[in-house]
Structure formats: C-alpha cells, structure tokens
Amino acid sequence: MEEMAVNLAVVGATGAVGEEFLRILESRKFPVKELRLLASRRSAGKKMQFCGVDYTVHELTKHSFQGIKIALFSAGASISREYVPYAIESGSVCVDNSSAFRMDDDVPLVVPEVNPQDIAKHHGVIANPNCSTIQMVVALKPIHDVARIKRIVVSTYQAVSGAGLKAIDELRKETASVLDGKEGFRRNLFPHQIAFNVLPQIPQSSAFLPNGYTSEEMKMMNETKKIMGDNNIRVTATTVRVPVIRSHSESVNVETEKKISAAEVKKLLSVAPGIRVVDDPANQLYPLATDAAGRDDVFVGRIREDESIEKGINLWIVSDNLRKGAALNAVQIAEMLL
Amino acid sequence: MEEMAVNLAVVGATGAVGEEFLRILESRKFPVKELRLLASRRSAGKKMQFCGVDYTVHELTKHSFQGIKIALFSAGASISREYVPYAIESGSVCVDNSSAFRMDDDVPLVVPEVNPQDIAKHHGVIANPNCSTIQMVVALKPIHDVARIKRIVVSTYQAVSGAGLKAIDELRKETASVLDGKEGFRRNLFPHQIAFNVLPQIPQSSAFLPNGYTSEEMKMMNETKKIMGDNNIRVTATTVRVPVIRSHSESVNVETEKKISAAEVKKLLSVAPGIRVVDDPANQLYPLATDAAGRDDVFVGRIREDESIEKGINLWIVSDNLRKGAALNAVQIAEMLL
C-alpha cells in the first residue's frame, strides 16, 4: 500500500466540496503520501484536519503542482481553466469537478459506475460531471443497458449546498428571518427569497441561454449523452433550487425502446453498483434528501410504470450532491487512476 | 344587486380554505344575503369576520342548509359525502372542493376559464378540481385549443398549506427546531421531516395505489382529462411536497400534435383569462411561490421549446393553492351560478 501512495493536491480545499474530499479520502483510506491543500489567497493559512493531522492551506499558484501525482480540482470553472494546464505541465493528472472541460472531445467525462473505460483516454484531465447528472446516470445506466432509453424528462429539486457554503448560510439566515417575521433580509447570493420558496434558476448567478434554458439544464441534457456514450438519448430538463441543505432529488421520466416493467427495474437497480433502492410505499419509504445526506449511494424509489406511454418508467432519484454528486465521484476516478 | 343576493353557507369555515372563502367573497363583493359559517363541533362558537361583521361558526348538521341557496364545501371528502346530499335535499346548490364527487359522471368538474359550459349540467353539486390540477389546466387550455396537447409530464412542488393550517404550523415549528439544532421534534402530520426536505408523497396520510401512484398524482392524471373534455390527453404526474407555506409550483412538459413555438405560447397565454405571464429571464423574472401567494392569477414562465421532441414545450406554472387552487375557483363557479 505504502508503495502506491501518491502525492495529492486538493484545489478549492476550503469549499463545500473540498471539505468532503478530505472526509472521503480518509474514510476510503486513499493512499496519500503528501497532501497539499490549495485555495485562494483569502483562505491561505487556514488549518484543516486530515486523518487527525492539521494541514495548512496554501495559496494556489502555477507552481503549486510540483511533485503532485493527482490533483482534485473543485474551485469553479475559471480556476480550472487557468490552473489545470499548469498542473498537467507539472506532470499531475487532474480530476476536475468544474464544467470547464466536460464537453471537450478529448476530455473523458466519467462516472465510474457508468463509463469507467473512458478514463484510459485522458490527456491529463478527467472531468467530473455535474452533480445532478451524476446521480441520474448512475440510476439510469442499468435501465439503458437492458431497455435502451430513448428520452428523459427530468425535473430537479436541488439543495442549496450546490451553490456553496455561503448558500447554506444564506438559506439558514433567511429562514430564521422569515420565521421571526422580520422584513428586509439582505441577500448576497440568491436573486430571490429561497427560504420557503423554490427558484427555477440554477445556477442563481448565470444568465439564461438564448433557447430559454439555464446552464444547469443544458449540462444535464449534454453530459448525459456523453457519459452514457449515446447521442440518441434525448433529454429535457427543468432544474430547480429548493430550500434543502444537502442532497438533490429528481423526478425522472424515461421512455424506453423495449418495454420494461416497474418490477424489472426494481430488480435491476437492486443489484446495480452504487444504487440503493428504497421503494416501500406501504411503509411510506422512499428516498429523502435528509436520509441521503452524508451517504454514498444513489437512492432510487417511487419506481412505477408511466401509464401515459407504452414503454415508460417514473423514478425518484436522490443523492448527496457533495458526495456522489462531487467529491466521492472524483475520488472514485482518482482510485481508478492508481 | 340586492335582489340577486343569496343565502350562502361555508362548510369548513375555520380551515385554511374557509378563511380564503371569506376574503375572496369580500373582495369580489359576492352578493351575500345571509352568511352561514359551518364547521365541526370542535370549532362551533368561534367568531370569524366578514365585511367587518363578526359571525359565529355553527356546528354542521343535516339541518344546516335550510334556506341556503349556495353551499361552498371545503371540509374533506367524507364530510362532503355525508352532508352534500342534505344540502341538495334542502334545495342548495353545492360547490364542493373535496374529491368526493369529482370523477362522478353526472357531476361537472369545473374551472371557469376552461369549461364554464359544464356548470349547466349540474344536479345540485359542482365539483371544484384538485388545486394542482386547476392551475395546470388554466395554463394549458389555450395551448390545447391551438396545438392539441397529446401528452403531459408534470412534476410538482407543492406548498404545505395544501395539507391545512396544521401543516403550516408543523413546518414552521420543525424548521425552527432544525435551525436550533434540536433533536427529537415530534411530528403529528408529516411522516418524515418536511423542514429543509422534500417528500414525494401527497397527501402525506393516504396509502399509495397498487400502480405505485399517490391519489394526488391520479387526480392530476384523471381530472385533467375530464376538465379539458378530452380523454385522449395522456398525463403522468409526480407530486412532491416542498417546504413552502403557500403556492404550488409545477414543472410541466407538454407534447403537442401541432408544432407551436415558445414565442407563440407566450403570446397566447399573455391574453388568456386568469393567466399572467412572468417570463423575463434576462432580468431573472419567472413565477415564484412567494410572489403568487395571496394573488389570483396563474403565473406562467420559463416557457421554452423542448428540444428532445419535435413538438414540445416546457413551462413553469405557479399559483396560490388556497385561492385559484381552491377558494377562488369555487367562488367563481358560484358567481356563474347566480
């Protein structure tokens, strides 16, 4: 084990996903020789714990990657665009959680349960898909393999932690303010009240595209095809922020080429890697954001036939957006690189 | 005006919808001669204000309807099943907000903007549709008239007030408890945490059907066809409770027979009765639950073409579930009865 241990960098260590990286690397006993925590100048000097030891966060510079074998990036697309090239130049392999390179033809976009074979094609960077896409494709791949998915209609219920630690703070403070009946809460992040409300715009800061879709919706539509390796899958998405701290929920409708029953889907998913079926309506058991938080699996329930078409299935898919939706998936990719 | 004033009863006056009945009757200057407020024995003796005057709530009995011309029912299906027959016997016409008679062949199920003509067919009771169905059909009828809707895939984001005043109270208290970091909050209504969570089960108390759907989902699927007067429309629904106090939001995907552009839909809906289009992505304007609360319109936005099929449209539909979703729609029916 000691021999295969590698020098590892975490870029964006102090963010919501950065913290998860450390917890997941610990719990999976990832063989770390040297750990280098990197962040913006603002966060440099902070201390973070890993395996009981304090590590100091360093400022990210183009020289940060010397001797680093694997660099986990989660600091946004512009940081990745700027620093991934330096990391590659230094001989690191990057697993990038941002959208910067996801749709580049020569960059593999990988969910280990779905397309592990694509990792081998990398040229220094492997892209980690968008959180809401990851959990959906994990749940849909086994169905696609058996019944071939023609079309997906997805509506999401996404947690605020997808917008970072500040978003969690804003939701909590605004919620307290509404409960207290106070007026004039000052928002920094969300364009509208998120407490006791739902916002059909993700990310909250970015412009809508000319076709009326948000970039999050386009990610689900485009990344799904690339990860599944099938450009014939048609996807339409509506992505919505809900006042939930952690875990994204998704209402997913699929139309298949071959008829598949709800019972068959349940059976298939029950034995599929990374999935836990929670589907016991008689006991009011179905996947819940609060139950998925802090856990690794993609939870699937409410599996039922769509009676509006001949060959359709409805599913409810829930997963921790910071874990399988981000840090865990990236660490799984890193494990396959070893 | 005085001559057409009628004796009016409100059954379930002390509930979430009952209170809205009074506010809407007031604001629309409904010509009330005598107002009779009825509720369970538990609520009898309470006072409620109407047009500045205190009214005492009386216990609902089979003799409550003597001299009553119009009875507005919103006290649940079992109360309606028991007492609507007495009201009819007393010569009242009932507008029933419960699900008791909605799918009966000889009971009109009416949304005034969609199928006002059906009111004439009543035999003493007109059913008010389910809240989540009403707002959807108001928004879809103009599209159906022009482009013929073949299929609807809807996912809902429903406010807790749909489950009554106690549900609002439970959401507020549980939210405060979670914010305070307290353990062991005792729920009376919801089977799982609703604070900072989403529950794919509506209503929270009723059993799932053998096909895996909830009764709320079946209502959307069945009532839509009846109100639109078109059994060829195929509907599949996933109904979800979100931690919102008031107003339901809906992500609706429609497939049409005739191609219709997003621009055409916007134009159509802009001039349709009961609809307000809020669709200005450049300024981050789209319908929001918090904005719709206390207002009468059905708000529609995020109107865009579904690129996964040849002829499809995605919409985001929001409306106050207690007003257009319940009390307002019923009062509009009552107005047409006059």
PDB file of C-alpha atoms in Angstrom, chain A residues 21-224:
ATOM      1  CA  PHE A  21     -12.836  15.463  -0.376  1.00  0.00           C
ATOM      2  CA  LEU A  22     -10.921  15.171   2.898  1.00  0.00           C
ATOM      3  CA  ARG A  23     -13.631  13.162   4.634  1.00  0.00           C
ATOM      4  CA  ILE A  24     -13.975  10.773   1.700  1.00  0.00           C
ATOM      5  CA  LEU A  25     -10.212  10.318   1.188  1.00  0.00           C
ATOM      6  CA  GLU A  26      -9.990   9.474   4.898  1.00  0.00           C
ATOM      7  CA  SER A  27     -12.865   7.058   5.008  1.00  0.00           C
ATOM      8  CA  ARG A  28     -11.791   5.257   1.832  1.00  0.00           C
ATOM      9  CA  LYS A  29      -8.182   5.105   3.084  1.00  0.00           C
ATOM     10  CA  PHE A  30      -6.927   6.655  -0.128  1.00  0.00           C
ATOM     11  CA  PRO A  31      -3.135   6.104  -0.188  1.00  0.00           C
ATOM     12  CA  VAL A  32      -1.898   9.660   0.304  1.00  0.00           C
ATOM     13  CA  LYS A  33       1.865  10.236   0.587  1.00  0.00           C
ATOM     14  CA  GLU A  34       1.854  14.040   0.615  1.00  0.00           C
ATOM     15  CA  LEU A  35      -1.361  16.053   0.863  1.00  0.00           C
ATOM     16  CA  ARG A  36      -1.306  19.614  -0.462  1.00  0.00           C
ATOM     17  CA  LEU A  37      -4.340  21.802   0.294  1.00  0.00           C
ATOM     18  CA  LEU A  38      -4.751  24.722  -2.094  1.00  0.00           C
ATOM     19  CA  ALA A  39      -7.181  27.621  -2.183  1.00  0.00           C
ATOM     20  CA  SER A  40      -7.412  31.313  -2.949  1.00  0.00           C
ATOM     21  CA  ARG A  41      -5.118  33.784  -1.187  1.00  0.00           C
ATOM     22  CA  ARG A  42      -8.068  34.696   1.051  1.00  0.00           C
ATOM     23  CA  SER A  43      -8.155  31.175   2.514  1.00  0.00           C
ATOM     24  CA  ALA A  44      -4.394  30.611   2.668  1.00  0.00           C
ATOM     25  CA  GLY A  45      -3.149  29.950   6.181  1.00  0.00           C
ATOM     26  CA  LYS A  46      -6.332  28.215   7.314  1.00  0.00           C
ATOM     27  CA  LYS A  47      -5.901  24.846   9.000  1.00  0.00           C
ATOM     28  CA  MET A  48      -7.813  21.740   8.008  1.00  0.00           C
ATOM     29  CA  GLN A  49      -7.709  18.277   9.570  1.00  0.00           C
ATOM     30  CA  PHE A  50      -6.932  15.115   7.644  1.00  0.00           C
ATOM     31  CA  CYS A  51      -6.506  11.775   9.424  1.00  0.00           C
ATOM     32  CA  GLY A  52      -6.130  13.617  12.694  1.00  0.00           C
ATOM     33  CA  VAL A  53      -3.311  15.859  11.478  1.00  0.00           C
ATOM     34  CA  ASP A  54      -3.549  19.620  10.890  1.00  0.00           C
ATOM     35  CA  TYR A  55      -2.693  20.781   7.398  1.00  0.00           C
ATOM     36  CA  THR A  56      -2.180  24.393   6.374  1.00  0.00           C
ATOM     37  CA  VAL A  57      -3.996  25.635   3.291  1.00  0.00           C
ATOM     38  CA  HIS A  58      -1.647  27.218   0.745  1.00  0.00           C
ATOM     39  CA  GLU A  59      -2.348  29.787  -1.900  1.00  0.00           C
ATOM     40  CA  LEU A  60      -2.900  28.292  -5.339  1.00  0.00           C
ATOM     41  CA  THR A  61      -0.203  29.376  -7.814  1.00  0.00           C
ATOM     42  CA  LYS A  62       1.115  27.956 -11.040  1.00  0.00           C
ATOM     43  CA  HIS A  63       3.972  26.388  -9.054  1.00  0.00           C
ATOM     44  CA  SER A  64       1.642  24.557  -6.670  1.00  0.00           C
ATOM     45  CA  PHE A  65       1.730  21.240  -8.519  1.00  0.00           C
ATOM     46  CA  GLN A  66       5.390  20.257  -8.439  1.00  0.00           C
ATOM     47  CA  GLY A  67       5.670  16.607  -7.433  1.00  0.00           C
ATOM     48  CA  ILE A  68       1.894  16.169  -7.367  1.00  0.00           C
ATOM     49  CA  LYS A  69       0.635  12.976  -8.965  1.00  0.00           C
ATOM     50  CA  ILE A  70      -3.123  13.598  -8.730  1.00  0.00           C
ATOM     51  CA  ALA A  71      -4.856  16.968  -8.380  1.00  0.00           C
ATOM     52  CA  LEU A  72      -8.515  17.145  -7.385  1.00  0.00           C
ATOM     53  CA  PHE A  73      -9.999  20.454  -8.564  1.00  0.00           C
ATOM     54  CA  SER A  74     -13.201  21.936  -7.164  1.00  0.00           C
ATOM     55  CA  ALA A  75     -12.857  25.699  -7.258  1.00  0.00           C
ATOM     56  CA  GLY A  76     -15.016  26.679 -10.210  1.00  0.00           C
ATOM     57  CA  ALA A  77     -14.551  26.680 -13.974  1.00  0.00           C
ATOM     58  CA  SER A  78     -12.366  29.773 -14.285  1.00  0.00           C
ATOM     59  CA  ILE A  79      -9.835  28.487 -11.732  1.00  0.00           C
ATOM     60  CA  SER A  80      -9.749  25.132 -13.513  1.00  0.00           C
ATOM     61  CA  ARG A  81      -9.254  26.762 -16.897  1.00  0.00           C
ATOM     62  CA  GLU A  82      -6.348  28.750 -15.530  1.00  0.00           C
ATOM     63  CA  TYR A  83      -4.565  26.187 -13.340  1.00  0.00           C
ATOM     64  CA  VAL A  84      -5.267  22.739 -14.813  1.00  0.00           C
ATOM     65  CA  PRO A  85      -2.734  23.448 -17.629  1.00  0.00           C
ATOM     66  CA  TYR A  86      -0.025  24.222 -15.020  1.00  0.00           C
ATOM     67  CA  ALA A  87      -0.874  21.026 -13.165  1.00  0.00           C
ATOM     68  CA  ILE A  88      -0.610  18.969 -16.347  1.00  0.00           C
ATOM     69  CA  GLU A  89       2.677  20.685 -17.183  1.00  0.00           C
ATOM     70  CA  SER A  90       3.945  19.619 -13.754  1.00  0.00           C
ATOM     71  CA  GLY A  91       3.050  16.026 -14.582  1.00  0.00           C
ATOM     72  CA  SER A  92      -0.126  15.819 -12.473  1.00  0.00           C
ATOM     73  CA  VAL A  93      -3.299  14.120 -13.603  1.00  0.00           C
ATOM     74  CA  CYS A  94      -6.302  16.337 -12.793  1.00  0.00           C
ATOM     75  CA  VAL A  95      -9.779  15.247 -11.805  1.00  0.00           C
ATOM     76  CA  ASP A  96     -11.794  18.388 -12.369  1.00  0.00           C
ATOM     77  CA  ASN A  97     -15.157  18.936 -10.728  1.00  0.00           C
ATOM     78  CA  SER A  98     -15.890  22.111 -12.704  1.00  0.00           C
ATOM     79  CA  SER A  99     -17.650  22.435 -16.030  1.00  0.00           C
ATOM     80  CA  ALA A 100     -14.514  23.840 -17.717  1.00  0.00           C
ATOM     81  CA  PHE A 101     -13.525  20.821 -19.815  1.00  0.00           C
ATOM     82  CA  ARG A 102     -16.519  18.496 -19.533  1.00  0.00           C
ATOM     83  CA  MET A 103     -17.712  18.766 -23.086  1.00  0.00           C
ATOM     84  CA  ASP A 104     -14.220  18.845 -24.683  1.00  0.00           C
ATOM     85  CA  ASP A 105     -13.890  15.948 -27.097  1.00  0.00           C
ATOM     86  CA  ASP A 106     -10.531  14.843 -25.759  1.00  0.00           C
ATOM     87  CA  VAL A 107     -11.538  15.003 -22.087  1.00  0.00           C
ATOM     88  CA  PRO A 108     -13.240  11.947 -20.600  1.00  0.00           C
ATOM     89  CA  LEU A 109     -16.354  12.732 -18.551  1.00  0.00           C
ATOM     90  CA  VAL A 110     -16.626   9.869 -16.120  1.00  0.00           C
ATOM     91  CA  VAL A 111     -18.987   8.262 -13.654  1.00  0.00           C
ATOM     92  CA  PRO A 112     -17.191   5.095 -12.546  1.00  0.00           C
ATOM     93  CA  GLU A 113     -20.399   3.020 -12.395  1.00  0.00           C
ATOM     94  CA  VAL A 114     -21.302   4.058 -15.954  1.00  0.00           C
ATOM     95  CA  ASN A 115     -18.243   4.592 -18.183  1.00  0.00           C
ATOM     96  CA  PRO A 116     -15.052   3.620 -16.297  1.00  0.00           C
ATOM     97  CA  GLN A 117     -13.446   2.605 -19.613  1.00  0.00           C
ATOM     98  CA  ASP A 118     -13.304   6.278 -20.695  1.00  0.00           C
ATOM     99  CA  ILE A 119     -10.724   7.111 -18.014  1.00  0.00           C
ATOM    100  CA  ALA A 120      -7.969   5.480 -20.074  1.00  0.00           C
ATOM    101  CA  LYS A 121      -8.444   8.052 -22.831  1.00  0.00           C
ATOM    102  CA  HIS A 122      -7.357  11.005 -20.713  1.00  0.00           C
ATOM    103  CA  HIS A 123      -4.646  13.525 -21.616  1.00  0.00           C
ATOM    104  CA  GLY A 124      -4.005  14.850 -18.154  1.00  0.00           C
ATOM    105  CA  VAL A 125      -7.533  15.789 -17.142  1.00  0.00           C
ATOM    106  CA  ILE A 126     -10.650  13.790 -16.435  1.00  0.00           C
ATOM    107  CA  ALA A 127     -13.839  15.733 -15.901  1.00  0.00           C
ATOM    108  CA  ASN A 128     -16.226  15.011 -13.057  1.00  0.00           C
ATOM    109  CA  PRO A 129     -19.802  15.551 -14.267  1.00  0.00           C
ATOM    110  CA  ASN A 130     -22.360  17.936 -12.891  1.00  0.00           C
ATOM    111  CA  CYS A 131     -23.892  16.755  -9.596  1.00  0.00           C
ATOM    112  CA  SER A 132     -27.460  16.435 -10.844  1.00  0.00           C
ATOM    113  CA  THR A 133     -26.271  14.497 -13.893  1.00  0.00           C
ATOM    114  CA  ILE A 134     -24.158  12.005 -11.937  1.00  0.00           C
ATOM    115  CA  GLN A 135     -26.949  10.679  -9.762  1.00  0.00           C
ATOM    116  CA  MET A 136     -29.307  10.440 -12.727  1.00  0.00           C
ATOM    117  CA  VAL A 137     -26.964   8.443 -14.958  1.00  0.00           C
ATOM    118  CA  VAL A 138     -25.995   6.070 -12.139  1.00  0.00           C
ATOM    119  CA  ALA A 139     -29.682   5.210 -11.762  1.00  0.00           C
ATOM    120  CA  LEU A 140     -30.476   5.113 -15.483  1.00  0.00           C
ATOM    121  CA  LYS A 141     -27.490   3.186 -16.856  1.00  0.00           C
ATOM    122  CA  PRO A 142     -28.769  -0.269 -15.819  1.00  0.00           C
ATOM    123  CA  ILE A 143     -32.138   0.544 -17.424  1.00  0.00           C
ATOM    124  CA  HIS A 144     -30.451   1.826 -20.582  1.00  0.00           C
ATOM    125  CA  ASP A 145     -28.388  -1.353 -20.883  1.00  0.00           C
ATOM    126  CA  VAL A 146     -31.459  -3.539 -20.800  1.00  0.00           C
ATOM    127  CA  ALA A 147     -34.234  -1.480 -22.401  1.00  0.00           C
ATOM    128  CA  ARG A 148     -32.431   1.363 -24.241  1.00  0.00           C
ATOM    129  CA  ILE A 149     -33.596   4.780 -23.078  1.00  0.00           C
ATOM    130  CA  LYS A 150     -34.975   6.974 -25.854  1.00  0.00           C
ATOM    131  CA  ARG A 151     -35.996  10.058 -23.919  1.00  0.00           C
ATOM    132  CA  ILE A 152     -35.648  11.536 -20.434  1.00  0.00           C
ATOM    133  CA  VAL A 153     -37.814  14.290 -18.919  1.00  0.00           C
ATOM    134  CA  VAL A 154     -36.289  15.402 -15.620  1.00  0.00           C
ATOM    135  CA  SER A 155     -37.294  17.997 -13.032  1.00  0.00           C
ATOM    136  CA  THR A 156     -34.911  18.563 -10.154  1.00  0.00           C
ATOM    137  CA  TYR A 157     -35.220  19.597  -6.516  1.00  0.00           C
ATOM    138  CA  GLN A 158     -31.672  20.763  -5.773  1.00  0.00           C
ATOM    139  CA  ALA A 159     -30.120  21.599  -2.424  1.00  0.00           C
ATOM    140  CA  VAL A 160     -28.531  24.982  -1.801  1.00  0.00           C
ATOM    141  CA  SER A 161     -25.157  23.421  -0.935  1.00  0.00           C
ATOM    142  CA  GLY A 162     -24.700  23.040  -4.686  1.00  0.00           C
ATOM    143  CA  ALA A 163     -24.128  26.791  -4.605  1.00  0.00           C
ATOM    144  CA  GLY A 164     -21.501  26.507  -1.855  1.00  0.00           C
ATOM    145  CA  LEU A 165     -21.157  27.033   1.870  1.00  0.00           C
ATOM    146  CA  LYS A 166     -22.332  30.647   1.635  1.00  0.00           C
ATOM    147  CA  ALA A 167     -25.601  29.477   0.159  1.00  0.00           C
ATOM    148  CA  ILE A 168     -26.243  27.224   3.154  1.00  0.00           C
ATOM    149  CA  ASP A 169     -25.586  30.158   5.419  1.00  0.00           C
ATOM    150  CA  GLU A 170     -27.906  32.415   3.429  1.00  0.00           C
ATOM    151  CA  LEU A 171     -30.723  29.860   3.489  1.00  0.00           C
ATOM    152  CA  ARG A 172     -30.409  29.384   7.250  1.00  0.00           C
ATOM    153  CA  LYS A 173     -30.298  33.098   7.987  1.00  0.00           C
ATOM    154  CA  GLU A 174     -33.119  33.996   5.644  1.00  0.00           C
ATOM    155  CA  THR A 175     -35.246  31.187   7.048  1.00  0.00           C
ATOM    156  CA  ALA A 176     -34.704  32.422  10.604  1.00  0.00           C
ATOM    157  CA  SER A 177     -35.560  35.929   9.466  1.00  0.00           C
ATOM    158  CA  VAL A 178     -38.834  34.809   7.828  1.00  0.00           C
ATOM    159  CA  LEU A 179     -39.787  32.774  10.918  1.00  0.00           C
ATOM    160  CA  ASP A 180     -39.184  35.848  13.055  1.00  0.00           C
ATOM    161  CA  GLY A 181     -41.406  37.896  10.758  1.00  0.00           C
ATOM    162  CA  LYS A 182     -38.604  40.331  10.008  1.00  0.00           C
ATOM    163  CA  GLU A 183     -38.586  42.356   6.808  1.00  0.00           C
ATOM    164  CA  GLY A 184     -35.665  43.403   4.677  1.00  0.00           C
ATOM    165  CA  PHE A 185     -33.319  40.405   4.875  1.00  0.00           C
ATOM    166  CA  ARG A 186     -30.294  41.239   2.702  1.00  0.00           C
ATOM    167  CA  ARG A 187     -29.407  38.504   0.248  1.00  0.00           C
ATOM    168  CA  ASN A 188     -25.937  38.245  -1.240  1.00  0.00           C
ATOM    169  CA  LEU A 189     -26.293  35.130  -3.331  1.00  0.00           C
ATOM    170  CA  PHE A 190     -29.797  34.221  -4.423  1.00  0.00           C
ATOM    171  CA  PRO A 191     -31.704  36.696  -6.594  1.00  0.00           C
ATOM    172  CA  HIS A 192     -34.965  35.930  -4.780  1.00  0.00           C
ATOM    173  CA  GLN A 193     -36.095  34.587  -1.429  1.00  0.00           C
ATOM    174  CA  ILE A 194     -35.007  30.945  -1.132  1.00  0.00           C
ATOM    175  CA  ALA A 195     -36.461  30.391   2.359  1.00  0.00           C
ATOM    176  CA  PHE A 196     -39.883  28.719   1.995  1.00  0.00           C
ATOM    177  CA  ASN A 197     -39.658  29.172  -1.772  1.00  0.00           C
ATOM    178  CA  VAL A 198     -38.423  27.361  -4.890  1.00  0.00           C
ATOM    179  CA  LEU A 199     -36.356  29.018  -7.636  1.00  0.00           C
ATOM    180  CA  PRO A 200     -36.405  27.682 -11.196  1.00  0.00           C
ATOM    181  CA  GLN A 201     -32.932  29.019 -11.937  1.00  0.00           C
ATOM    182  CA  ILE A 202     -29.636  27.165 -11.415  1.00  0.00           C
ATOM    183  CA  PRO A 203     -27.019  28.487 -11.079  1.00  0.00           C
ATOM    184  CA  GLN A 204     -28.567  31.520  -9.452  1.00  0.00           C
ATOM    185  CA  SER A 205     -25.953  33.857 -10.903  1.00  0.00           C
ATOM    186  CA  SER A 206     -25.629  32.843 -14.514  1.00  0.00           C
ATOM    187  CA  ALA A 207     -27.578  34.151 -17.474  1.00  0.00           C
ATOM    188  CA  PHE A 208     -30.219  32.143 -19.279  1.00  0.00           C
ATOM    189  CA  LEU A 209     -29.254  30.869 -22.731  1.00  0.00           C
ATOM    190  CA  PRO A 210     -30.952  32.114 -25.891  1.00  0.00           C
ATOM    191  CA  ASN A 211     -33.076  28.929 -26.006  1.00  0.00           C
ATOM    192  CA  GLY A 212     -34.507  29.790 -22.571  1.00  0.00           C
ATOM    193  CA  TYR A 213     -32.617  27.098 -20.677  1.00  0.00           C
ATOM    194  CA  THR A 214     -30.181  27.545 -17.793  1.00  0.00           C
ATOM    195  CA  SER A 215     -26.643  26.197 -17.986  1.00  0.00           C
ATOM    196  CA  GLU A 216     -27.540  23.582 -15.359  1.00  0.00           C
ATOM    197  CA  GLU A 217     -30.332  22.313 -17.587  1.00  0.00           C
ATOM    198  CA  MET A 218     -28.016  22.185 -20.594  1.00  0.00           C
ATOM    199  CA  LYS A 219     -25.448  20.271 -18.534  1.00  0.00           C
ATOM    200  CA  MET A 220     -27.992  17.582 -17.733  1.00  0.00           C
ATOM    201  CA  MET A 221     -29.017  17.412 -21.388  1.00  0.00           C
ATOM    202  CA  ASN A 222     -25.491  17.292 -22.857  1.00  0.00           C
ATOM    203  CA  GLU A 223     -23.470  15.468 -20.216  1.00  0.00           C
ATOM    204  CA  THR A 224     -25.959  12.604 -20.024  1.00  0.00           C
TER     205      THR A 224
END
